[in-house]
mmCIF file of C-alpha atoms in Angstrom:
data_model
loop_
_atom_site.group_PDB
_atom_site.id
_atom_site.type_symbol
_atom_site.label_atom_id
_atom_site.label_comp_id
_atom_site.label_asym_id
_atom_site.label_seq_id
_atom_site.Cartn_x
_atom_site.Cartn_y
_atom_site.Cartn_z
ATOM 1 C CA UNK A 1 7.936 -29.996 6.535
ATOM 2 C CA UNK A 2 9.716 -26.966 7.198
ATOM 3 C CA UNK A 3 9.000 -25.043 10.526
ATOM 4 C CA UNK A 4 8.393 -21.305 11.006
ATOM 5 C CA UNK A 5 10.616 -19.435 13.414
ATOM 6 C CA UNK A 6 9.030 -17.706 15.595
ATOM 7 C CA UNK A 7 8.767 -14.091 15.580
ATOM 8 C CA UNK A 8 7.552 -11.411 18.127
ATOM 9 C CA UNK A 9 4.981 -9.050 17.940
ATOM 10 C CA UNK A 10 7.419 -6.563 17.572
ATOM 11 C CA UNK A 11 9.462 -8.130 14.652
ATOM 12 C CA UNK A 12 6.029 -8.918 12.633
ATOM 13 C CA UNK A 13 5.182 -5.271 12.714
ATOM 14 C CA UNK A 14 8.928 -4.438 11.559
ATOM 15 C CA UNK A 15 8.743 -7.072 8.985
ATOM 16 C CA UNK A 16 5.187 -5.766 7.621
ATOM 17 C CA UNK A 17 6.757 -1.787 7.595
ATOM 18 C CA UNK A 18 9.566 -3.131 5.491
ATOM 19 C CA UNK A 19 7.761 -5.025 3.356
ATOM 20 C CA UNK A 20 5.057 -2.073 2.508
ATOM 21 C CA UNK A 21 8.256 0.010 2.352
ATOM 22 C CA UNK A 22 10.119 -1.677 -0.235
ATOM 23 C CA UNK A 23 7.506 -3.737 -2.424
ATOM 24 C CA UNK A 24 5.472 -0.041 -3.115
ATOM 25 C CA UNK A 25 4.088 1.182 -5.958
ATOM 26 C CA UNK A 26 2.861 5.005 -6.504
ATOM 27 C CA UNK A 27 -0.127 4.017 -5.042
ATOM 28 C CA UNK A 28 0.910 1.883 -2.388
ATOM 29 C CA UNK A 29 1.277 -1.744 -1.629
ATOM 30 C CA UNK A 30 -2.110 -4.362 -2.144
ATOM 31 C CA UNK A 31 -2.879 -6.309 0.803
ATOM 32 C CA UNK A 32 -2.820 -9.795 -1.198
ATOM 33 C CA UNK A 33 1.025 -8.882 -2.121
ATOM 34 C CA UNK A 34 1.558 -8.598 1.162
ATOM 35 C CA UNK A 35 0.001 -11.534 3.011
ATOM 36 C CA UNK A 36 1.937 -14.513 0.911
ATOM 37 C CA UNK A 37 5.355 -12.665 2.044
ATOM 38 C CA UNK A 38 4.662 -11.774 5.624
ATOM 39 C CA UNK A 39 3.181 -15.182 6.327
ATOM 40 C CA UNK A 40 0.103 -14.576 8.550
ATOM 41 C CA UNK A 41 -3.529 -15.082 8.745
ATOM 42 C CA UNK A 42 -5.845 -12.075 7.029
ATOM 43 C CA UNK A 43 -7.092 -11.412 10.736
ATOM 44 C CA UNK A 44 -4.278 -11.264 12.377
ATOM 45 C CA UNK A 45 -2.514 -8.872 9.648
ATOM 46 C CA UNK A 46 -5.827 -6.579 9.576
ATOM 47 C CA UNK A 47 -5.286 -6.237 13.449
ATOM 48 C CA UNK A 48 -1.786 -5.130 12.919
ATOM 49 C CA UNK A 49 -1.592 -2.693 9.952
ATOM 50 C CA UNK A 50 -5.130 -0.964 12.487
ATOM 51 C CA UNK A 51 -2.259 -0.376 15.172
ATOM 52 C CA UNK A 52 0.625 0.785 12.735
ATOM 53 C CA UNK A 53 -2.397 3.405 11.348
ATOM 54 C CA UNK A 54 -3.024 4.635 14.811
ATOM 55 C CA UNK A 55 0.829 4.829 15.163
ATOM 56 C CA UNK A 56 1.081 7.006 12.558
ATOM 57 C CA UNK A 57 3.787 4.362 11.011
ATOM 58 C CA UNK A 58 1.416 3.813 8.038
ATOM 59 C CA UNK A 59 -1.308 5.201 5.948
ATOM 60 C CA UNK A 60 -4.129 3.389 4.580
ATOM 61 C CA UNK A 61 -5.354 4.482 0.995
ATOM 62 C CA UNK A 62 -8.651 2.748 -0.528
ATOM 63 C CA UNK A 63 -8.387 3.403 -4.931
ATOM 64 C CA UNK A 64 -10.704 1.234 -7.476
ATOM 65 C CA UNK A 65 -11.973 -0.863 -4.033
ATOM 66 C CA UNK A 66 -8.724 -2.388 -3.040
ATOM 67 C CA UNK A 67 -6.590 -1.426 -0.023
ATOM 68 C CA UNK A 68 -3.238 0.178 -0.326
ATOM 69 C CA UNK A 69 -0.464 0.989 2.244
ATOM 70 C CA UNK A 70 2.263 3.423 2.366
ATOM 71 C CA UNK A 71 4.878 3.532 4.962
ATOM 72 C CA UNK A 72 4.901 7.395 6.335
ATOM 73 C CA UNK A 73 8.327 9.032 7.371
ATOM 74 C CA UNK A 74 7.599 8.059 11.270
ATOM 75 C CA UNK A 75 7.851 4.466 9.857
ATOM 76 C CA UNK A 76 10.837 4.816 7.915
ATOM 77 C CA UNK A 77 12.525 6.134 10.809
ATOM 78 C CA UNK A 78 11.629 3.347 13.108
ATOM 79 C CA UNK A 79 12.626 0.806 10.176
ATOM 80 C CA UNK A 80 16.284 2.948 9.741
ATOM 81 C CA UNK A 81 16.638 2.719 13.778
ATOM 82 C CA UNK A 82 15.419 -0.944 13.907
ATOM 83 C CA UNK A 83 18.578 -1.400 11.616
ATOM 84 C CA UNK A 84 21.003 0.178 13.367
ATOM 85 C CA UNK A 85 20.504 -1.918 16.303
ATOM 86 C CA UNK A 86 20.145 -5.396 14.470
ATOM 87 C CA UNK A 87 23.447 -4.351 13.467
ATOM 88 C CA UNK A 88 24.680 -3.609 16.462
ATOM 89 C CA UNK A 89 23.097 -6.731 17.804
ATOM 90 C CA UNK A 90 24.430 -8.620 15.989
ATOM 91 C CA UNK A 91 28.520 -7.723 16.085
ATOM 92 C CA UNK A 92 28.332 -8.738 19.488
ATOM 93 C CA UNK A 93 26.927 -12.244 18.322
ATOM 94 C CA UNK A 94 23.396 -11.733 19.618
ATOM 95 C CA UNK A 95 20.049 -12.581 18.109
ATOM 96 C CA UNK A 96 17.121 -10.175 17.995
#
């Protein structure tokens, strides 16, 4: 059995902008596609993408009665900034 690292709040939400920011479509990314690559429960991912809404990170589109996200330009920002500093990070041999 292979273990899951675990991952912070924090890195979850970064992990769930980058997804929706590189698996889009015109009209946005499905939940489904989402939840087999992020790797967490339905709940827990509704709960999250509700506070990257309010953030103004994302924006939630409803089309032929599925869900669809789109990472705004807020988000790409904090995904281009999240970046830099992994990278920074990690030259000096830390670990986010």
């Amino acid at each position: 059995m292979r273990w899951l690292q675990y991952r912070s709040n924090f890195e979850i939400n970064i992990q769930v902008l980058k997804h929706i920011k590189y698996f889009n479509s015109d009209k946005g990314l499905i939940v489904t596609h989402m939840l087999s690559n992020v790797r967490i429960p339905h709940n827990r991912f509704k709960k999250i993408c509700s506070d990257l809404v309010k953030s103004e990170l994302i924006v939630k589109d409803i089309h032929d009665n599925h869900v669809y996200y789109k990472v705004t330009g807020k988000g790409k920002t904090v995904i281009n900034e999240y970046d830099k500093f992994n990278n920074i990070v990690t030259v000096f041999g830390l670990r986010m």
